[in-house]
């Protein structure tokens, strides 16, 4: 009893440890865990932020600047001769006065206007007065010279600037539209990668289901041939069958065992592949909701598909249309670079020394407002050549879009025909299975009654195996054909959206 209880507990733990996954949950896991899809989402986020950054170019830009500069020489308003003259202006003035006063004094003395004593007294006083006057005037001149010193060896500067684009030749509008199209293309690229991932997951999922069904079929077939082998050896023991009959059945048993081994290995590898796509450890114990019984009802059939719907939904066509739009906006940007551009500027500039009040050592500044215009005059037809090259790129994108549309139409027809054929093949396979089962029943009855040979039973078993295998393949082909048509229509997605 203890051994039975332990085995039951182990079985319950094993069942609870298994994770049951449906097709939609496998799709969701793959979309959540795939690294390439994460990269595509980050690219979409980067494109959105780029679009926002380009949109800010329409708004005023405010910049604050500050700096310090040291120069070995200061800016001089006076030249060297003027500085020397101002420093010696008293000596110059007194010298000129002396030259003018001496003749006058001589004339006054000769004319008896002054006595000899008075002339001598004036002669003694005049040099003292001249020296004092020269000194005073020299000080005044030096003060004026010092006032003209700019002291610009140490310059501090600060400014606040505002720039507002007014007309950029349409370049900003084109750049904003180009960034918006870039964001749209990133979203379309993500959608395309998601559909491709779902397509790969579907194929891996149905491959596991198919091999799981074939695994059970191989076990059933092995049971049949083993039962036949047992019956034949009983007949050999009773003398109603030969050793050759037993060897033929032994060969079939070995083939059935080898087939079962191959199917087991294939099923394990297919399950590992599905786990890898879903972002699970490849040795995960997962159970698929459809592996016990394959649903045969069609969940999506659209034989009369709408080609316009495919053209609107296919991510590849969306991306090509977006590329055409981006090429057109690049053409507008190339043209705008060679058109007049106008911008409004405003700001406040402050400096130390103060250039507005005698270069005093203090900060002072002034407001300014202006309009800046840039007009290209001659560029040797550079703009025209660039615009022509961009238009050629646009034309190539349009031709590629037209070519892809034709291929999509062909792919849609192929997928539709493939789905129709798969449905018909599934119905034919179902009828073949019914006939093969009846044939096998008759062969077993005939063998038991002794009216049929073991080779007839083995032939009936082989026919039954082939019919069941073809039925499984037909059902899986129908599922894959549905997936192909959905992908061709651009409608392959999660059932509840993503």
Coordinates of C-alpha atoms in Angstrom, one line a residue:
X1 CA 0.0 0.0 0.0
X2 CA 2.8 2.4 0.8
X3 CA 4.4 1.7 -2.6
X4 CA 1.1 2.4 -4.4
X5 CA 0.5 5.6 -2.4
X6 CA 4.0 6.9 -3.2
X7 CA 3.6 6.1 -6.9
X8 CA 0.2 7.9 -6.9
X9 CA 1.7 10.9 -5.2
X10 CA 4.6 11.1 -7.8
X11 CA 2.1 10.9 -10.6
X12 CA 0.0 13.8 -9.1
X13 CA 3.1 15.9 -8.6
X14 CA 4.2 15.3 -12.2
X15 CA 0.8 16.2 -13.6
X16 CA 0.7 19.4 -11.5
X17 CA 4.2 20.4 -12.6
X18 CA 3.2 20.3 -16.2
X19 CA 2.2 23.6 -17.7
X20 CA -0.8 23.4 -20.1
X21 CA -0.4 25.8 -23.0
X22 CA -2.9 26.7 -25.7
X23 CA -2.0 28.1 -29.1
X24 CA -2.9 31.6 -28.0
X25 CA -0.9 31.3 -24.7
X26 CA 2.1 30.1 -26.7
X27 CA 1.8 33.1 -29.0
X28 CA 1.6 35.4 -26.0
X29 CA 4.6 33.9 -24.3
X30 CA 6.6 34.3 -27.5
X31 CA 5.6 37.9 -28.0
X32 CA 6.5 38.7 -24.3
X33 CA 9.8 36.9 -24.2
X34 CA 11.4 37.2 -27.7
X35 CA 14.5 39.3 -27.6
X36 CA 14.2 40.6 -31.2
X37 CA 10.7 41.9 -30.4
X38 CA 12.1 43.7 -27.3
X39 CA 14.6 45.3 -29.6
X40 CA 11.8 46.3 -32.0
X41 CA 9.8 47.8 -29.1
X42 CA 12.9 49.8 -28.0
X43 CA 13.3 51.0 -31.6
X44 CA 9.7 52.1 -31.6
X45 CA 10.2 54.0 -28.3
X46 CA 13.4 55.6 -29.7
X47 CA 11.5 56.7 -32.9
X48 CA 8.7 58.2 -30.7
X49 CA 11.2 60.2 -28.7
X50 CA 13.0 61.3 -31.9
X51 CA 9.6 62.6 -33.2
X52 CA 9.1 64.6 -30.0
X53 CA 12.6 66.0 -30.2
X54 CA 12.0 67.2 -33.8
X55 CA 8.7 68.8 -32.8
X56 CA 10.6 71.0 -30.4
X57 CA 12.4 72.7 -33.3
X58 CA 9.2 74.8 -33.8
X59 CA 9.5 76.3 -30.4
X60 CA 11.8 79.1 -29.2
X61 CA 15.2 78.1 -28.0
X62 CA 16.8 79.8 -25.0
X63 CA 20.5 79.6 -24.4
X64 CA 22.6 81.1 -21.6
X65 CA 26.3 81.8 -22.3
X66 CA 29.1 82.8 -20.0
X67 CA 32.9 83.1 -20.3
X68 CA 36.2 84.6 -19.2
X69 CA 39.1 85.6 -21.3
X70 CA 42.6 86.8 -20.5
X71 CA 44.7 88.6 -23.0
X72 CA 48.3 89.8 -22.7
X73 CA 47.5 93.3 -23.9
X74 CA 44.5 95.5 -23.4
X75 CA 42.5 97.4 -26.0
X76 CA 43.9 100.9 -26.3
X77 CA 41.8 103.9 -27.5
X78 CA 44.9 106.2 -27.6
X79 CA 48.1 105.6 -29.5
X80 CA 51.5 106.0 -28.0
X81 CA 52.1 109.6 -29.1
X82 CA 48.8 110.7 -27.7
X83 CA 49.5 109.0 -24.3
X84 CA 53.0 110.8 -24.2
X85 CA 51.4 114.2 -25.0
X86 CA 48.7 113.8 -22.3
X87 CA 51.4 112.8 -19.7
X88 CA 53.6 115.9 -20.5
X89 CA 50.8 118.4 -21.4
X90 CA 52.0 120.7 -18.5
X91 CA 55.6 120.9 -19.8
X92 CA 54.3 121.5 -23.3
X93 CA 52.0 124.3 -22.3
X94 CA 54.5 126.0 -20.0
X95 CA 57.2 125.8 -22.7
X96 CA 54.8 127.4 -25.2
X97 CA 54.0 130.1 -22.6
X98 CA 57.6 130.7 -21.9
X99 CA 58.4 131.2 -25.5
X100 CA 55.6 133.7 -25.8
X101 CA 56.2 135.5 -22.4
X102 CA 59.9 136.2 -22.8
X103 CA 59.7 138.5 -25.8
X104 CA 56.8 140.4 -24.1
X105 CA 58.9 141.0 -21.0
X106 CA 61.8 142.2 -23.1
X107 CA 59.6 144.7 -25.0
X108 CA 58.1 146.0 -21.7
X109 CA 61.6 146.5 -20.1
X110 CA 62.9 148.2 -23.2
X111 CA 59.9 150.5 -23.4
X112 CA 60.4 151.5 -19.8
X113 CA 57.0 150.0 -18.9
X114 CA 58.8 148.0 -16.2
X115 CA 61.7 149.0 -14.2
X116 CA 64.8 146.9 -14.1
X117 CA 63.9 145.8 -10.5
X118 CA 60.4 144.8 -11.5
X119 CA 61.7 142.9 -14.5
X120 CA 64.2 141.1 -12.3
X121 CA 61.5 140.2 -9.8
X122 CA 59.2 138.8 -12.5
X123 CA 62.1 136.9 -13.9
X124 CA 62.7 135.2 -10.5
X125 CA 59.0 134.4 -9.9
X126 CA 58.1 133.2 -13.5
X127 CA 60.1 129.9 -13.3
X128 CA 58.4 129.0 -10.0
X129 CA 54.9 129.7 -11.4
X130 CA 55.8 127.8 -14.6
X131 CA 57.0 124.8 -12.8
X132 CA 53.9 124.7 -10.5
X133 CA 51.6 125.1 -13.5
X134 CA 53.5 122.5 -15.5
X135 CA 53.2 120.0 -12.6
X136 CA 49.5 120.7 -12.2
X137 CA 48.8 120.3 -15.9
X138 CA 50.9 117.2 -16.1
X139 CA 48.7 115.6 -13.4
X140 CA 45.6 116.6 -15.2
X141 CA 46.9 115.0 -18.4
X142 CA 48.0 111.9 -16.7
X143 CA 44.5 111.6 -15.1
X144 CA 42.9 111.9 -18.6
X145 CA 45.3 109.3 -19.9
X146 CA 44.4 106.9 -17.1
X147 CA 40.8 107.5 -17.8
X148 CA 41.2 106.2 -21.3
X149 CA 42.7 102.9 -20.1
X150 CA 40.2 100.0 -21.0
X151 CA 41.7 97.3 -18.7
X152 CA 40.5 94.6 -21.1
X153 CA 43.1 92.0 -20.3
X154 CA 40.5 90.3 -18.0
X155 CA 37.1 90.1 -19.7
X156 CA 34.0 88.5 -18.2
X157 CA 31.0 88.0 -20.4
X158 CA 27.4 86.6 -20.0
X159 CA 24.5 86.4 -22.4
X160 CA 21.0 85.1 -22.7
X161 CA 19.9 84.4 -26.3
X162 CA 16.4 83.5 -27.7
X163 CA 15.9 82.2 -31.2
X164 CA 12.6 81.6 -32.9
X165 CA 12.5 80.1 -36.4
X166 CA 10.0 82.0 -38.6
X167 CA 10.5 80.4 -42.0
X168 CA 12.9 77.6 -42.8
X169 CA 11.9 76.9 -46.3
X170 CA 9.5 74.2 -45.2
X171 CA 12.4 72.2 -43.8
X172 CA 11.1 72.0 -40.2
X173 CA 7.6 70.8 -41.4
X174 CA 9.2 68.2 -43.6
X175 CA 11.5 67.0 -40.7
X176 CA 8.6 66.7 -38.4
X177 CA 6.6 64.7 -40.9
X178 CA 9.7 62.5 -41.6
X179 CA 10.1 61.8 -37.8
X180 CA 6.4 60.9 -37.6
X181 CA 6.8 58.5 -40.5
X182 CA 9.8 57.1 -38.8
X183 CA 7.8 56.4 -35.7
X184 CA 5.1 54.8 -37.8
X185 CA 7.6 52.6 -39.6
X186 CA 9.0 51.4 -36.3
X187 CA 5.4 50.4 -35.2
X188 CA 4.9 48.6 -38.6
X189 CA 8.2 46.8 -38.2
X190 CA 7.2 45.7 -34.7
X191 CA 3.9 44.5 -36.1
X192 CA 5.6 42.6 -38.9
X193 CA 8.0 40.9 -36.5
X194 CA 5.1 40.0 -34.2
X195 CA 3.3 38.3 -37.1
X196 CA 6.4 36.5 -38.1
X197 CA 6.9 35.3 -34.6
X198 CA 3.2 34.1 -34.3
X199 CA 3.7 32.3 -37.6
X200 CA 6.8 30.5 -36.4
X201 CA 5.1 29.6 -33.1
X202 CA 2.0 28.2 -34.9
X203 CA 4.2 26.0 -37.1
X204 CA 6.1 24.7 -34.0
X205 CA 2.9 24.2 -32.0
X206 CA 1.2 22.2 -34.7
X207 CA 4.4 20.2 -35.3
X208 CA 4.4 19.1 -31.7
X209 CA 0.7 18.2 -31.9
X210 CA 1.3 16.3 -35.1
X211 CA 4.2 14.3 -33.7
X212 CA 2.3 13.7 -30.5
X213 CA -0.6 12.2 -32.4
X214 CA 1.8 10.2 -34.6
X215 CA 3.5 9.0 -31.4
X216 CA 0.2 7.6 -30.1
X217 CA -0.5 6.1 -33.5
X218 CA 3.0 4.5 -33.6
X219 CA 2.2 2.9 -30.2
X220 CA -1.1 1.6 -31.4
X221 CA 0.6 0.2 -34.5
X222 CA 3.3 -1.4 -32.3
X223 CA 0.5 -3.0 -30.2
X224 CA -1.2 -4.4 -33.3
X225 CA 1.9 -5.9 -34.7
X226 CA 3.0 -7.3 -31.3
X227 CA -0.5 -8.9 -31.0
X228 CA -0.1 -10.4 -34.4
X229 CA 3.4 -11.6 -33.6
X230 CA 2.0 -13.3 -30.5
X231 CA -0.8 -15.0 -32.5
X232 CA 1.6 -16.1 -35.2
X233 CA 4.0 -17.8 -32.8
X234 CA 1.0 -19.5 -31.1
X235 CA 0.1 -20.8 -34.6
X236 CA 3.7 -21.9 -35.2
X237 CA 3.6 -23.8 -31.9
X238 CA 0.3 -25.5 -33.1
X239 CA 1.8 -26.3 -36.5
X240 CA -0.6 -24.1 -38.5
X241 CA 2.1 -21.5 -39.4
X242 CA 5.6 -21.6 -40.6
X243 CA 8.8 -20.1 -39.2
X244 CA 9.0 -17.8 -42.2
X245 CA 5.6 -16.3 -41.2
X246 CA 7.0 -15.5 -37.7
X247 CA 10.2 -13.9 -39.1
X248 CA 8.1 -11.6 -41.4
X249 CA 6.1 -10.5 -38.4
X250 CA 9.3 -10.0 -36.4
X251 CA 10.5 -7.6 -39.1
X252 CA 7.3 -5.6 -38.8
X253 CA 7.7 -5.4 -35.0
X254 CA 11.3 -4.1 -35.3
X255 CA 10.1 -1.5 -37.9
X256 CA 7.3 -0.4 -35.6
X257 CA 9.7 -0.1 -32.7
X258 CA 12.2 2.0 -34.8
X259 CA 9.3 4.2 -36.0
X260 CA 8.2 4.8 -32.4
X261 CA 11.7 5.7 -31.4
X262 CA 12.1 8.2 -34.3
X263 CA 8.7 9.7 -33.5
X264 CA 9.6 10.0 -29.8
X265 CA 12.9 11.8 -30.7
X266 CA 11.1 14.1 -33.2
X267 CA 8.4 14.9 -30.6
X268 CA 11.0 15.8 -28.0
X269 CA 13.0 18.0 -30.3
X270 CA 9.8 19.8 -31.6
X271 CA 8.7 20.4 -28.0
X272 CA 12.1 21.9 -27.2
X273 CA 11.9 24.2 -30.3
X274 CA 8.5 25.4 -29.1
X275 CA 9.8 26.1 -25.6
X276 CA 12.7 28.0 -27.1
X277 CA 10.3 30.2 -29.2
X278 CA 8.1 30.8 -26.1
X279 CA 11.1 31.9 -24.0
X280 CA 10.8 28.9 -21.7
X281 CA 13.7 26.5 -20.7
X282 CA 13.9 23.9 -23.4
X283 CA 13.5 21.1 -20.8
X284 CA 10.3 22.5 -19.5
X285 CA 7.5 20.1 -18.9
X286 CA 4.7 21.6 -21.0
X287 CA 1.5 20.0 -22.2
X288 CA -0.4 21.4 -25.2
X289 CA -4.2 21.7 -25.0
X290 CA -4.6 20.3 -28.5
X291 CA -2.2 17.4 -28.3
X292 CA -4.8 14.9 -27.0
X293 CA -7.3 15.6 -29.8
X294 CA -6.8 17.9 -32.9
X295 CA -9.7 20.2 -33.5
X296 CA -10.9 19.7 -37.1
X297 CA -13.5 22.6 -37.3
X298 CA -12.3 25.5 -39.4
X299 CA -12.0 28.6 -37.2
X300 CA -11.0 30.9 -40.1
X301 CA -12.0 30.4 -43.7
X302 CA -12.2 33.2 -46.2
X303 CA -12.1 31.8 -49.7
X304 CA -13.4 35.0 -51.2
X305 CA -10.7 37.2 -49.5
X306 CA -10.5 40.9 -50.1
X307 CA -7.3 41.9 -51.8
X308 CA -7.7 45.5 -50.6
X309 CA -7.8 44.3 -47.0
X310 CA -4.5 42.5 -47.5
X311 CA -2.9 45.6 -49.0
X312 CA -4.0 47.6 -46.0
X313 CA -3.0 45.1 -43.4
X314 CA 0.3 43.6 -44.6
X315 CA 3.1 45.1 -42.6
X316 CA 5.5 44.9 -45.6
X317 CA 3.2 47.0 -47.7
X318 CA 2.6 49.5 -44.9
X319 CA 6.4 49.9 -44.5
X320 CA 6.9 50.4 -48.2
X321 CA 4.2 53.0 -48.3
X322 CA 5.8 54.7 -45.3
X323 CA 9.2 54.6 -47.1
X324 CA 7.6 56.3 -50.1
X325 CA 6.3 59.1 -47.8
X326 CA 9.7 59.4 -46.0
X327 CA 11.4 59.7 -49.4
X328 CA 9.0 62.5 -50.4
X329 CA 9.7 64.4 -47.1
X330 CA 13.5 64.0 -47.6
X331 CA 13.0 65.6 -51.0
X332 CA 11.2 68.6 -49.4
X333 CA 14.1 68.8 -46.8
X334 CA 16.7 68.9 -49.6
X335 CA 14.7 71.6 -51.4
X336 CA 14.3 73.6 -48.1
X337 CA 18.0 73.7 -47.5
X338 CA 18.4 75.9 -50.6
X339 CA 15.5 78.3 -49.9
X340 CA 15.6 81.5 -47.8
X341 CA 15.5 81.0 -44.1
X342 CA 14.3 83.6 -41.6
X343 CA 14.7 83.6 -37.8
X344 CA 13.9 86.0 -35.0
X345 CA 16.6 86.6 -32.3
X346 CA 16.5 88.4 -29.0
X347 CA 18.8 88.4 -26.0
X348 CA 20.7 90.2 -23.3
X349 CA 24.5 90.7 -23.3
X350 CA 26.5 91.8 -20.3
X351 CA 30.3 92.3 -20.0
X352 CA 32.9 93.3 -17.4
X353 CA 34.6 95.8 -18.0
X354 CA 31.5 97.8 -18.9
X355 CA 31.9 98.8 -22.6
X356 CA 28.9 101.1 -22.3
X357 CA 30.4 103.4 -19.6
X358 CA 34.1 104.0 -20.0
X359 CA 35.2 100.4 -19.5
X360 CA 34.6 100.5 -15.8
X361 CA 35.2 97.3 -13.8
X362 CA 31.6 96.3 -13.3
X363 CA 29.0 94.3 -15.2
X364 CA 26.6 96.1 -17.5
X365 CA 24.7 95.1 -20.6
X366 CA 22.0 95.8 -23.1
X367 CA 19.0 94.1 -24.7
X368 CA 19.0 93.3 -28.4
X369 CA 16.3 92.1 -30.9
X370 CA 17.0 91.2 -34.5
X371 CA 16.0 89.3 -37.6
X372 CA 18.4 86.9 -39.3
X373 CA 18.0 85.9 -42.9
X374 CA 20.0 83.4 -44.9
X375 CA 19.6 83.4 -48.7
X376 CA 21.7 81.0 -50.8
X377 CA 22.9 82.8 -53.8
X378 CA 24.9 80.3 -55.9
X379 CA 25.8 76.7 -55.2
X380 CA 26.6 75.3 -58.6
X381 CA 23.3 73.5 -58.9
X382 CA 24.0 71.4 -55.8
X383 CA 20.4 71.7 -54.5
X384 CA 18.9 70.8 -57.9
X385 CA 21.1 67.6 -58.1
X386 CA 20.2 66.6 -54.5
X387 CA 16.5 67.1 -55.2
X388 CA 16.7 65.0 -58.4
X389 CA 18.5 62.2 -56.5
X390 CA 15.9 62.2 -53.8
X391 CA 13.1 62.1 -56.4
X392 CA 14.8 59.1 -58.0
X393 CA 14.8 57.3 -54.6
X394 CA 11.1 58.0 -54.3
X395 CA 10.4 56.6 -57.7
X396 CA 12.3 53.4 -56.8
X397 CA 10.3 53.0 -53.6
X398 CA 7.1 53.4 -55.6
X399 CA 8.2 50.7 -58.1
X400 CA 9.1 48.4 -55.3
X401 CA 5.7 48.9 -53.7
X402 CA 4.0 48.1 -57.0
X403 CA 6.1 44.9 -57.4
X404 CA 5.3 43.8 -53.8
X405 CA 1.6 44.3 -54.4
X406 CA 1.7 41.9 -57.3
X407 CA 3.6 39.3 -55.3
X408 CA 1.1 39.7 -52.4
X409 CA -1.8 39.1 -54.7
X410 CA -0.1 35.9 -56.0
X411 CA 0.7 34.7 -52.5
X412 CA -2.9 35.3 -51.4
X413 CA -4.2 33.1 -54.3
X414 CA -1.7 30.4 -53.5
X415 CA -2.6 30.4 -49.8
X416 CA -6.4 30.3 -50.6
X417 CA -5.9 27.4 -53.0
X418 CA -3.7 25.6 -50.5
X419 CA -6.4 26.0 -47.8
X420 CA -9.1 24.7 -50.1
X421 CA -6.9 21.7 -51.1
X422 CA -6.2 21.0 -47.4
X423 CA -9.8 20.9 -46.5
X424 CA -10.6 18.5 -49.4
X425 CA -7.6 16.3 -48.4
X426 CA -8.8 16.2 -44.8
X427 CA -12.2 15.0 -45.9
X428 CA -10.7 12.3 -48.2
X429 CA -8.3 11.2 -45.5
X430 CA -11.3 10.8 -43.1
X431 CA -13.0 8.5 -45.6
X432 CA -9.7 6.5 -46.2
X433 CA -9.4 6.0 -42.4
X434 CA -12.9 4.5 -42.3
X435 CA -12.1 2.2 -45.1
X436 CA -8.8 1.2 -43.7
X437 CA -10.3 0.4 -40.3
X438 CA -13.0 -1.7 -41.9
X439 CA -10.3 -3.5 -44.0
X440 CA -8.2 -4.2 -40.9
X441 CA -11.3 -5.5 -39.1
X442 CA -12.0 -7.9 -42.0
X443 CA -8.4 -9.0 -42.2
X444 CA -8.3 -9.8 -38.4
X445 CA -11.5 -11.7 -38.6
X446 CA -10.3 -13.6 -41.7
X447 CA -7.0 -14.4 -40.0
X448 CA -8.8 -15.7 -36.9
X449 CA -11.0 -17.8 -39.2
X450 CA -8.0 -19.1 -41.0
X451 CA -9.0 -17.8 -44.4
X452 CA -6.4 -15.1 -44.6
X453 CA -2.6 -15.1 -44.2
X454 CA -0.5 -13.1 -41.8
X455 CA 0.8 -11.1 -44.7
X456 CA -2.7 -10.0 -45.5
X457 CA -3.1 -8.7 -41.9
X458 CA 0.2 -6.9 -42.0
X459 CA -0.8 -5.3 -45.3
X460 CA -4.1 -4.2 -43.7
X461 CA -2.2 -2.8 -40.7
X462 CA 0.2 -0.9 -42.9
X463 CA -2.7 0.5 -44.9
X464 CA -4.4 1.5 -41.6
X465 CA -1.2 3.2 -40.4
X466 CA -0.8 5.1 -43.6
X467 CA -4.4 6.2 -43.7
X468 CA -4.2 7.5 -40.1
X469 CA -0.9 9.2 -40.8
X470 CA -2.3 10.9 -43.8
X471 CA -5.4 12.0 -41.8
X472 CA -3.1 13.6 -39.1
X473 CA -1.0 15.3 -41.9
X474 CA -4.2 16.6 -43.6
X475 CA -5.5 18.1 -40.4
X476 CA -2.2 19.7 -39.6
X477 CA -1.8 20.9 -43.2
X478 CA -5.2 22.5 -42.9
X479 CA -4.2 24.3 -39.7
X480 CA -1.0 25.5 -41.3
X481 CA -2.8 26.6 -44.4
X482 CA -5.1 28.7 -42.2
X483 CA -2.0 30.3 -40.7
X484 CA -0.5 30.9 -44.1
X485 CA -3.7 32.6 -45.3
X486 CA -3.9 34.8 -42.2
X487 CA -0.3 35.8 -42.6
X488 CA -0.9 36.6 -46.3
X489 CA -3.9 38.7 -45.3
X490 CA -1.9 40.5 -42.6
X491 CA -4.5 39.5 -39.9
X492 CA -2.3 37.0 -38.0
X493 CA -2.6 38.1 -34.3
X494 CA -3.6 37.0 -30.9
X495 CA -7.3 36.1 -30.5
X496 CA -7.7 38.7 -27.8
X497 CA -5.4 41.2 -29.4
X498 CA -2.0 42.3 -28.1

